[in-house]
Every structure is written in structure tokens, then in C-alpha cells.
Short mmCIF file of C-alpha atoms in Angstrom, two decimals:
data_model
loop_
_atom_site.label_atom_id
_atom_site.label_comp_id
_atom_site.label_asym_id
_atom_site.label_seq_id
_atom_site.Cartn_x
_atom_site.Cartn_y
_atom_site.Cartn_z
CA MET D 1 -47.78 15.36 -41.94
CA SER D 2 -48.72 16.96 -38.70
CA ILE D 3 -46.77 16.63 -35.40
CA SER D 4 -49.49 16.54 -32.64
CA PRO D 5 -48.83 18.80 -29.50
CA SER D 6 -47.90 16.14 -27.71
CA HIS D 7 -45.11 15.08 -29.04
CA THR D 8 -43.55 18.23 -29.20
CA SER D 9 -43.92 18.68 -25.11
CA ASN D 10 -41.89 15.09 -25.11
CA ARG D 11 -39.42 16.54 -27.45
CA ARG D 12 -38.74 19.72 -24.92
CA ARG D 13 -38.88 17.42 -21.80
CA LEU D 14 -35.97 14.88 -23.11
CA PRO D 15 -32.66 17.26 -22.92
CA LEU D 16 -33.98 18.30 -19.59
CA VAL D 17 -34.42 14.54 -18.51
CA LEU D 18 -30.93 14.47 -19.96
CA GLY D 19 -29.48 17.14 -18.46
CA ALA D 20 -31.24 15.93 -15.05
CA ALA D 21 -29.78 12.30 -14.97
CA CYS D 22 -26.49 13.68 -16.19
CA SER D 23 -25.76 16.40 -13.40
CA VAL D 24 -27.47 13.34 -10.71
CA GLY D 25 -24.92 10.85 -11.95
CA ALA D 26 -21.88 13.47 -11.28
CA MET D 27 -22.95 14.50 -8.24
CA LEU D 28 -22.53 11.09 -7.00
CA ALA D 29 -19.27 10.87 -8.67
CA LEU D 30 -18.09 13.46 -6.91
CA SER D 31 -19.66 12.48 -3.37
CA SER D 32 -18.64 8.70 -3.32
CA PRO D 33 -14.54 8.00 -2.53
CA THR D 34 -12.07 7.64 -5.35
CA ALA D 35 -8.44 5.72 -5.87
CA SER D 36 -6.14 8.70 -5.43
CA ALA D 37 -2.44 8.64 -6.98
CA VAL D 38 0.03 7.21 -5.03
CA ALA D 39 3.76 7.62 -7.71
CA PRO D 40 5.67 5.70 -8.76
CA LEU D 41 3.28 2.73 -7.57
CA THR D 42 6.94 0.73 -7.16
CA ALA D 43 10.40 1.15 -5.55
CA THR D 44 13.39 -1.05 -4.75
CA ALA D 45 14.90 -0.99 -1.49
CA SER D 46 18.25 -2.50 0.06
CA TYR D 47 17.83 -4.73 3.18
CA ASP D 48 19.37 -6.93 5.76
CA CYS D 49 17.43 -9.36 7.32
CA GLY D 50 19.95 -11.41 9.20
CA SER D 51 19.90 -15.20 8.67
CA TRP D 52 16.76 -14.35 5.87
CA GLY D 53 19.09 -12.65 3.39
CA SER D 54 19.66 -9.56 2.37
CA GLY D 55 18.83 -7.84 -0.48
CA LEU D 56 16.18 -5.89 -3.37
CA ALA D 57 12.83 -5.79 -2.04
CA THR D 58 10.25 -4.99 -4.07
CA LEU D 59 7.67 -1.67 -2.36
CA THR D 60 4.49 -1.88 -4.04
CA ALA D 61 2.13 1.03 -2.72
CA ALA D 62 -1.87 1.47 -3.60
CA ASP D 63 -4.38 4.06 -1.90
CA SER D 64 -7.93 3.29 -2.31
CA GLY D 65 -9.22 6.77 -1.17
CA THR D 66 -10.08 5.27 2.05
CA SER D 67 -6.63 2.83 2.46
CA LYS D 68 -2.58 2.98 1.83
CA THR D 69 -1.39 0.15 1.27
CA ILE D 70 2.23 -1.19 1.06
CA LYS D 71 3.36 -4.95 -0.39
CA VAL D 72 7.00 -6.11 0.30
CA THR D 73 8.28 -9.06 -2.06
CA SER D 74 11.92 -9.88 -2.64
CA THR D 75 13.43 -12.67 -4.84
CA ALA D 76 17.05 -12.39 -2.17
CA ILE D 77 15.10 -11.89 1.32
CA LYS D 78 13.89 -15.65 1.81
CA MET D 79 12.75 -17.72 4.42
CA PRO D 80 15.63 -20.25 6.12
CA ALA D 81 15.77 -24.01 4.92
CA GLY D 82 13.68 -26.43 7.43
CA THR D 83 11.46 -23.13 8.20
CA SER D 84 7.83 -22.23 6.54
CA ALA D 85 4.74 -20.03 7.75
CA ASP D 86 0.94 -20.67 7.50
CA PRO D 87 -1.37 -18.65 5.28
CA ASN D 88 -1.77 -15.15 7.48
CA SER D 89 0.43 -16.22 9.97
CA ILE D 90 3.42 -13.21 10.02
CA THR D 91 2.96 -10.31 11.15
CA THR D 92 5.30 -7.33 9.20
CA THR D 93 5.57 -4.11 10.27
CA LEU D 94 7.57 -1.73 8.03
CA LYS D 95 8.70 1.73 9.44
CA LEU D 96 8.78 4.71 6.62
CA THR D 97 9.87 8.18 7.21
CA LYS D 98 7.53 10.89 6.34
CA THR D 99 8.40 14.12 4.19
CA SER D 100 5.30 16.52 5.03
CA GLY D 101 5.92 20.45 4.18
CA GLY D 102 9.30 20.37 4.87
CA VAL D 103 8.81 18.21 8.43
CA THR D 104 10.28 14.93 8.56
CA SER D 105 8.60 12.04 10.79
CA GLN D 106 7.84 8.23 10.41
CA VAL D 107 5.13 6.22 9.65
CA GLN D 108 3.85 2.51 9.87
CA PHE D 109 2.17 -0.21 8.35
CA SER D 110 1.56 -3.17 8.90
CA ALA D 111 -0.70 -6.12 8.87
CA LYS D 112 -0.64 -10.29 9.36
CA ALA D 113 -1.04 -11.03 6.18
CA ASN D 114 1.31 -13.28 3.81
CA PRO D 115 0.74 -16.37 1.52
CA GLY D 116 1.73 -19.95 2.80
CA LEU D 117 5.96 -20.00 2.58
CA SER D 118 8.99 -23.07 3.09
CA GLY D 119 11.91 -22.65 3.07
CA GLY D 120 13.98 -21.16 0.30
CA ASN D 121 10.69 -19.32 -0.21
CA PRO D 122 11.06 -15.73 -1.70
CA ILE D 123 9.10 -13.39 1.02
CA THR D 124 5.73 -11.86 -0.31
CA LEU D 125 4.27 -9.64 2.71
CA GLY D 126 1.21 -7.90 2.58
CA PRO D 127 -0.55 -5.95 1.83
CA LEU D 128 0.18 -3.71 5.24
CA LYS D 129 -2.02 -1.19 6.07
CA LEU D 130 -0.76 2.13 7.16
CA THR D 131 -1.21 1.71 11.17
CA SER D 132 0.39 4.38 13.23
CA GLY D 133 0.40 8.28 11.25
CA THR D 134 -1.15 10.32 8.55
CA LEU D 135 -0.75 10.70 5.00
CA ALA D 136 -2.07 13.72 3.57
CA ALA D 137 -1.71 13.86 -0.29
CA GLY D 138 1.99 15.28 -1.44
CA ASP D 139 3.40 13.66 1.35
CA SER D 140 6.14 11.64 0.53
CA THR D 141 7.32 8.42 2.40
CA ASN D 142 11.07 5.82 2.05
CA SER D 143 12.61 3.46 3.69
CA VAL D 144 14.18 4.27 7.35
CA VAL D 145 17.94 4.16 6.75
CA LEU D 146 19.55 2.41 9.72
CA SER D 147 23.49 1.00 10.43
CA THR D 148 23.86 -2.95 10.59
CA PRO D 149 23.55 -5.13 11.61
CA PRO D 150 19.63 -5.32 12.86
CA SER D 151 18.21 -6.25 16.25
CA ALA D 152 15.17 -5.98 18.40
CA THR D 153 15.21 -2.21 18.71
CA ASN D 154 17.27 -1.59 15.70
CA TRP D 155 14.97 -2.20 12.35
CA SER D 156 12.97 -0.49 9.13
CA LEU D 157 11.14 -3.64 8.86
CA GLN D 158 10.48 -6.27 11.30
CA ILE D 159 8.66 -9.75 9.88
CA VAL D 160 7.35 -12.01 13.11
CA ALA D 161 6.15 -15.28 11.95
CA SER D 162 4.20 -17.62 14.08
CA SER D 163 2.56 -20.85 12.84
CA PRO D 164 4.12 -23.55 12.37
CA THR D 165 7.37 -21.55 12.62
CA SER D 166 7.77 -19.19 15.72
CA ALA D 167 10.43 -16.40 14.68
CA THR D 168 11.39 -12.73 15.34
CA VAL D 169 13.69 -11.61 12.32
CA PRO D 170 14.43 -7.55 12.39
CA CYS D 171 15.76 -6.23 8.95
CA VAL D 172 17.33 -2.70 8.23
CA ALA D 173 16.98 -0.74 5.02
CA THR D 174 20.76 -0.16 4.17
CA SER D 175 19.87 2.13 1.05
CA SER D 176 16.56 4.60 0.07
CA GLN D 177 14.17 3.92 -1.92
CA SER D 178 14.69 4.17 -5.75
CA ALA D 179 12.78 6.80 -4.97
CA PRO D 180 9.98 8.30 -2.89
CA PHE D 181 6.35 7.54 -2.98
CA VAL D 182 4.69 10.66 -3.03
CA TRP D 183 0.29 9.61 -1.61
#
């Protein structure tokens, strides 16, 4: 059996074609924005939200590479009886202490994002997007612990409900997070 010259020529080209395709794929993968790791993904901290309650809140962080977010949930902090909130009618702002290279500052996460809630429902707020300050790889964030009681000028977490119930609820973190987020 003889192999024609065209078959051996094609066999030599196959590794070159595969190599070129793999190189292009690797270049595309490197040039696309990728999710960055944030650790841990969740942490807890205690908050005092006055009439909305006090206790542990879970903060869930995410970093898509182009957007950094934190979601706040709590079974201890609830909408008061007789109140309600339509979906995406609560503006929430969360202040965190940022440490970068030994320098401490603040960042804020904020958004108008929530499911519909009614009196007695545990809070689910966010995801809140980074809206003030910057976070680079290796920066860490932690809750802003303040003295009680919370007020219009003394807050770590602010919840502003607009529909159908209107309320501004300042909250203070009464503990640091169970672990700081490292971005």
C-alpha cells in the first residue's frame, strides 16, 4: 500500500493547524475579563437597625472582574408589621472600611435592588454595586463599626424604602465581619 504525497502533506499540516487554533483560543481567554476571586464569599456581622431589628446579617460578596457587589440578607432584621416594599423600591447603601497597603479609607456599595417584602419578612437587599471608592486585588474590606444608636448621620448601612411604604432606616454595624473580604 502506498501513501500518496498529498496524504503526508496533510498529516504535516494538522499539528500546525491545531497549534494555531489553540494559540488563538488562549489569546482570547487571556484578553476576556474573567471573574476575580474574593475570599471569603460570605461573612456575617451584627447590625442594629432600630425598629427593623438587630442581629446577624450575612454579606455575600462577588467580583465578576468588571463589577464588585455585596448582597445583604438577615433573618434578624425585618420590615416592621404593617409595612411593605415593592420589588426594586428600596435603595440600600453599605459603608465598609477598606485597607489597602496599610492605608485605611471607606468604600460604599449601593443599589435599588430587592424582592417584594412585607411586614415580618427578613431583609434581602442587593446585590449592591461598588459606587464610591475603588477596590484593587489584595484590598480588604470590613464592616464600619459605630456606636449605637443609629441616626441620620451615624450609620453603616442605610435602607431607604420608597413604595408603598416610605421610610429611612439607618443601621450601625455593632461588630466587625466574621472575616474581612479580600478582593
